[in-house]
Structure formats: C-alpha cells, structure tokens
mmCIF file of C-alpha atoms in Angstrom:
data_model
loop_
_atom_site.group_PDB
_atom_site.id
_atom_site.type_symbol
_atom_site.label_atom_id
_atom_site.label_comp_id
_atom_site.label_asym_id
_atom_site.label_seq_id
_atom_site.Cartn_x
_atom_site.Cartn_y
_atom_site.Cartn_z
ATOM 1 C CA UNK A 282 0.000 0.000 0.000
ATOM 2 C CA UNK A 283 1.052 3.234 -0.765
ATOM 3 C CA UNK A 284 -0.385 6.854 0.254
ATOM 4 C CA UNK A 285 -1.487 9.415 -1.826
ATOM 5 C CA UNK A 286 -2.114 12.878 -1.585
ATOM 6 C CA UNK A 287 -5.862 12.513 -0.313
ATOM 7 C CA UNK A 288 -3.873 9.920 2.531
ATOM 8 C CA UNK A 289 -6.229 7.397 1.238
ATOM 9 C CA UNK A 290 -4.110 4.196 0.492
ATOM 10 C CA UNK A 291 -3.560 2.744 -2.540
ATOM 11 C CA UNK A 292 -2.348 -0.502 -3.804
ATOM 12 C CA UNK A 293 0.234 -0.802 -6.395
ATOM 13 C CA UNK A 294 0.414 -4.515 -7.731
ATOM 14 C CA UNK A 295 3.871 -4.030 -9.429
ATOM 15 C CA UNK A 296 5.745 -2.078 -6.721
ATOM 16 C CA UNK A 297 7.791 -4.876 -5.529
ATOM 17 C CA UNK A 298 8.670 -5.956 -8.805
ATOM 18 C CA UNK A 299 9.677 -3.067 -10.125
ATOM 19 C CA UNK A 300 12.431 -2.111 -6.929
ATOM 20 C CA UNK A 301 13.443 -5.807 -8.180
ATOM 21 C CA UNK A 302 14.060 -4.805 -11.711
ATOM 22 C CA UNK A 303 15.491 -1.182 -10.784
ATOM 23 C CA UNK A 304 17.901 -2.826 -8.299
ATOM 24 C CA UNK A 305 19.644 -5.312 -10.507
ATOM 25 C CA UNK A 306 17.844 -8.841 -8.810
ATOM 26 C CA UNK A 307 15.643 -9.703 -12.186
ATOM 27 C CA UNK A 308 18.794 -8.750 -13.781
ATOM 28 C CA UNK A 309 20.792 -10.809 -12.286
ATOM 29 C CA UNK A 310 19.149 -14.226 -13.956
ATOM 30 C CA UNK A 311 20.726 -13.092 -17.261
ATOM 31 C CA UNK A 312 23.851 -14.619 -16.095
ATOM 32 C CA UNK A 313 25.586 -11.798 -18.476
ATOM 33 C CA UNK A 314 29.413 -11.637 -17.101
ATOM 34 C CA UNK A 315 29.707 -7.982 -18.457
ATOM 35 C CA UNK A 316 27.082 -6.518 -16.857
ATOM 36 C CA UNK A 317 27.621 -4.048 -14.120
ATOM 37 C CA UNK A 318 27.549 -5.479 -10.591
ATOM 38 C CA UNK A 319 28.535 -4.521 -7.448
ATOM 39 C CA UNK A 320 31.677 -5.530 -5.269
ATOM 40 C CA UNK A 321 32.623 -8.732 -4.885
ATOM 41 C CA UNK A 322 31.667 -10.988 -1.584
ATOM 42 C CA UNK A 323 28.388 -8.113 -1.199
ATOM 43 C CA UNK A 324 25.909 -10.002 0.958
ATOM 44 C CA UNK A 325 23.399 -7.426 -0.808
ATOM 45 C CA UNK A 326 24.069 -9.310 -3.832
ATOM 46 C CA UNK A 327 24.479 -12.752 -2.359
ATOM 47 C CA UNK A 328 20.505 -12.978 -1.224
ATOM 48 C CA UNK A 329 19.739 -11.113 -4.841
ATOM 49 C CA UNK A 330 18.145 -14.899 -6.114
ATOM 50 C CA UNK A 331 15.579 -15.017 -2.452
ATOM 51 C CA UNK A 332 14.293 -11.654 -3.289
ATOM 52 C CA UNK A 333 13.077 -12.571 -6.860
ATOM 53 C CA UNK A 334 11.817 -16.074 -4.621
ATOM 54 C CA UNK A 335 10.334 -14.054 -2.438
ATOM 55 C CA UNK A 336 8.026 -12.269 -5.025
ATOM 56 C CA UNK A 337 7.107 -15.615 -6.815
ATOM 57 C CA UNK A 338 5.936 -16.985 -3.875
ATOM 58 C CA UNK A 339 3.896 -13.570 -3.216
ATOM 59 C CA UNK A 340 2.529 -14.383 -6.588
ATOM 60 C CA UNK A 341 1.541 -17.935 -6.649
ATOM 61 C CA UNK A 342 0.145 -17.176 -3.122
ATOM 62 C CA UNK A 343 -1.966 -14.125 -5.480
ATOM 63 C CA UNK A 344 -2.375 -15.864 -8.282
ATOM 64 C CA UNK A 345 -4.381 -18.870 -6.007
ATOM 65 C CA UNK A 346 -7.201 -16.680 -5.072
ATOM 66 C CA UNK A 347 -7.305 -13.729 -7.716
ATOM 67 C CA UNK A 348 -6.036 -14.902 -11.407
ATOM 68 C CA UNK A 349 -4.371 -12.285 -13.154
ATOM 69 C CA UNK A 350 -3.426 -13.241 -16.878
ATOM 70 C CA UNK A 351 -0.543 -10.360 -16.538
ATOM 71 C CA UNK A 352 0.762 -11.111 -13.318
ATOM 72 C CA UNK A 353 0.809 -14.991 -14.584
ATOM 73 C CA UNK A 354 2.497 -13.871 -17.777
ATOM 74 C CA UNK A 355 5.112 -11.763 -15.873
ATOM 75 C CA UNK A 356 6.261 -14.769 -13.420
ATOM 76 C CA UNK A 357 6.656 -17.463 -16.321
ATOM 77 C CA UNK A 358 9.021 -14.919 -18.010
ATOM 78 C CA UNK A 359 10.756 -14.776 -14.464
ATOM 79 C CA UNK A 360 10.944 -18.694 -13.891
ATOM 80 C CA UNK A 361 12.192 -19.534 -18.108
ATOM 81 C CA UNK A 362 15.017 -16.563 -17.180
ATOM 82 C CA UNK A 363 15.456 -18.466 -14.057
ATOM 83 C CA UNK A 364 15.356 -22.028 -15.604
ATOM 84 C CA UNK A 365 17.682 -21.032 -17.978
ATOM 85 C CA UNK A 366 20.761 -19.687 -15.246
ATOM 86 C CA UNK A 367 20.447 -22.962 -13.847
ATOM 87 C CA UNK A 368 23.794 -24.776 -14.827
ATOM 88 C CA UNK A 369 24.046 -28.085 -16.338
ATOM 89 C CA UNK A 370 24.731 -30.183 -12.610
ATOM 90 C CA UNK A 371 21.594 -28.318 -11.372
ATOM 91 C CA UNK A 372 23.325 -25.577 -9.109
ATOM 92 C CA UNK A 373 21.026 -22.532 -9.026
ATOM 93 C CA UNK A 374 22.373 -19.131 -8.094
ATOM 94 C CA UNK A 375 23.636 -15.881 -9.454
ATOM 95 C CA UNK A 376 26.242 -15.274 -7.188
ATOM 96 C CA UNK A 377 28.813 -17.447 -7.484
ATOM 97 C CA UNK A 378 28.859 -19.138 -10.980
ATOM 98 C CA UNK A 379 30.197 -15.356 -12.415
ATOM 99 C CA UNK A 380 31.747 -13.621 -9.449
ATOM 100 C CA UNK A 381 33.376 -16.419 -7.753
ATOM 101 C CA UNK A 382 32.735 -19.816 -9.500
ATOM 102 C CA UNK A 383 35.936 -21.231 -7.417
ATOM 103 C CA UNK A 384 34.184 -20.698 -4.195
ATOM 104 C CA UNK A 385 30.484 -22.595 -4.977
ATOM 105 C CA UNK A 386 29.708 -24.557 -1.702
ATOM 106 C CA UNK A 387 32.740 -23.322 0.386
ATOM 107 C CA UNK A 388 31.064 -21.220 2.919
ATOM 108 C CA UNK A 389 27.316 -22.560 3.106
ATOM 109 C CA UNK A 390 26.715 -21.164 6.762
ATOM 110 C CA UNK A 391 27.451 -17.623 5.415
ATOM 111 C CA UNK A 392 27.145 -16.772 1.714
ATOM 112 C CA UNK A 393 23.705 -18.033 1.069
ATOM 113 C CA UNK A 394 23.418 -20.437 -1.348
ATOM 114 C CA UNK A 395 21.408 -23.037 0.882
ATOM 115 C CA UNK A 396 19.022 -19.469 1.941
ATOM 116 C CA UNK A 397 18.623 -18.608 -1.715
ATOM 117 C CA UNK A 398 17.623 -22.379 -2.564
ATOM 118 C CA UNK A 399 15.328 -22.899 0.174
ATOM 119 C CA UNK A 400 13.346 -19.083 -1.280
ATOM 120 C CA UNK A 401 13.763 -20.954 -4.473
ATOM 121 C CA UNK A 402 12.138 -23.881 -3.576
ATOM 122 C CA UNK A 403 9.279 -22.435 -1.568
ATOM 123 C CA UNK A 404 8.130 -20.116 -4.427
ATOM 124 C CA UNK A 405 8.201 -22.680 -7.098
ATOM 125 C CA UNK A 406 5.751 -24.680 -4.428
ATOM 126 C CA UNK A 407 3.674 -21.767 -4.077
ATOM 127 C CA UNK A 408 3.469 -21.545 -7.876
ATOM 128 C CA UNK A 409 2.852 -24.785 -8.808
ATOM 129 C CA UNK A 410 -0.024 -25.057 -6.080
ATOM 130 C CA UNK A 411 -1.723 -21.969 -7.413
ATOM 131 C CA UNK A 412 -3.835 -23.970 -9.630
ATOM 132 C CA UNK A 413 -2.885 -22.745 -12.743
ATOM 133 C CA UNK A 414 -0.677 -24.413 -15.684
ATOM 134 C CA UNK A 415 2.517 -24.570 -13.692
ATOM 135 C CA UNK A 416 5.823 -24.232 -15.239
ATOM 136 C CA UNK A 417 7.705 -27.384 -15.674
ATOM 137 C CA UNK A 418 9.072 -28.025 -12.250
ATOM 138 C CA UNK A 419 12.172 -30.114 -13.168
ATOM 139 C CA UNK A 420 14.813 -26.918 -13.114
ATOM 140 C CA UNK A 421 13.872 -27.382 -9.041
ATOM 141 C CA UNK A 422 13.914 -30.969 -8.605
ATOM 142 C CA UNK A 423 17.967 -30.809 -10.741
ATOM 143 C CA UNK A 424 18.569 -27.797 -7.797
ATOM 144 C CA UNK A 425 17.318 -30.112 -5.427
ATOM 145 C CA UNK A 426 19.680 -33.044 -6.697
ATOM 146 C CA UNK A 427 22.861 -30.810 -6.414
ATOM 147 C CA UNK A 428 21.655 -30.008 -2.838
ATOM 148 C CA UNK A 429 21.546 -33.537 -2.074
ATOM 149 C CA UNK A 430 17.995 -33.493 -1.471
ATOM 150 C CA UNK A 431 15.072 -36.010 -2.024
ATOM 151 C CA UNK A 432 12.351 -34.786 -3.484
ATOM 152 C CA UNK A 433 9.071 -36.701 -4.135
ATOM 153 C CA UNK A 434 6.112 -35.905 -6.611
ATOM 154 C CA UNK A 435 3.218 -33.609 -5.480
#
C-alpha cells in the first residue's frame, strides 16, 4: 500500500517488482558476465536470487485466489530466465557461478546459497499449487539433486 495525496491508500500490484528490476535482482538471472555489478563478496548481492523467490511466492500465493493473466504472464518470463541460469549439474544461483565460481559450496553457513535455494524452492511450491498451468518443475527438482535433497512428486 502506498499513500497518496488525499492519505487514502492505494495498492500498487507491481511495486515490488519493479524495486526488483530497478535494483539489478531480475537482472541478475541473465547470467551476463559484463554486466555491471557490485563488489565482490556483497551479501546485498548474495541474497539477490531469495528476493526474486520471495516475489514468486507472493505471486503464486496471489495468483491462487485472484487470477491475473498479466501477473501470470510476468512470473513465467521470471521462472524460463530463471530455468535457464540454472547450470548443467543443477546448481542454481547468481552469485557465485560469475563472481566467484571457485568458491560454490565453500562457505554454506554464510554466503547463502542453501538461503537462496530454500526461497527458491518455496516459491516454485507456491506456484505450482496456485492452480494454474505450472511451469515445468524439473529446473527445481535438478537444484534439489545438487543439494543432495530427495524430493518426491506432489
């Protein structure tokens, strides 16, 4: 919600995704080692991959009791830009595979990666459970396999 002028609230539908598109975190998915990013070992930009979770949850959690073609539209181009960062073993983040590919798994207590899959994995739940036409859920069950995880069928 947002005030206005009159101090009568309003609420904005997009708001959240577009601070994630004006501060790099949809971005980030592109996987493009050229773009502009900041320092290295930035925890801001180590949790970039729960935010965009974060909001797909929000959505599939929306989506379940008010359908919105757009809003629908708008998180399957998220998930296919997320689906395709995933690398070929499964591992899922934005982080590490072009800032600091050497150090994937070496810190998991502190630099996020198991926080960042477990966002993952709770918004692609929420998503899939929103009855709609789910995306194809295999891009988490290969994140779940590099994790070390079992997963079983819904």
């Amino acid at each position: 919600m947002a005030r206005t002028s009159d101090g009568e609230p309003r609420y904005d539908d997009s708001a959240i995704y577009r601070q994630l598109e004006a501060t790099g975190r949809i971005d980030a998915w592109r996987m493009d080692p050229d773009r502009e990013r900041p320092r290295k070992r930035s925890v801001v930009t180590m949790f970039f991959d729960s935010d965009t979770a974060k909001w797909l949850e929000a959505v599939g959690y929306s989506l379940a009791m008010h359908p919105d073609p757009e809003l629908e539209a708008l998180a399957d181009r998220v998930i296919d830009m997320i689906a395709e960062a995933q690398l070929p073993d499964g591992y899922l983040n934005t982080y590490f595979p072009i800032l600091e590919p050497e150090n994937r798994w070496k810190n998991l207590r502190d630099w996020h990666e198991m926080y960042n899959a477990g966002h993952l994995i709770e918004g692609a739940c929420r998503i899939r459970r929103s009855d709609r036409q789910a995306q194809d859920p295999r891009c988490i069950a290969a994140l779940c396999r590099s994790y070390r995880v079992a997963v079983r069928p819904a």
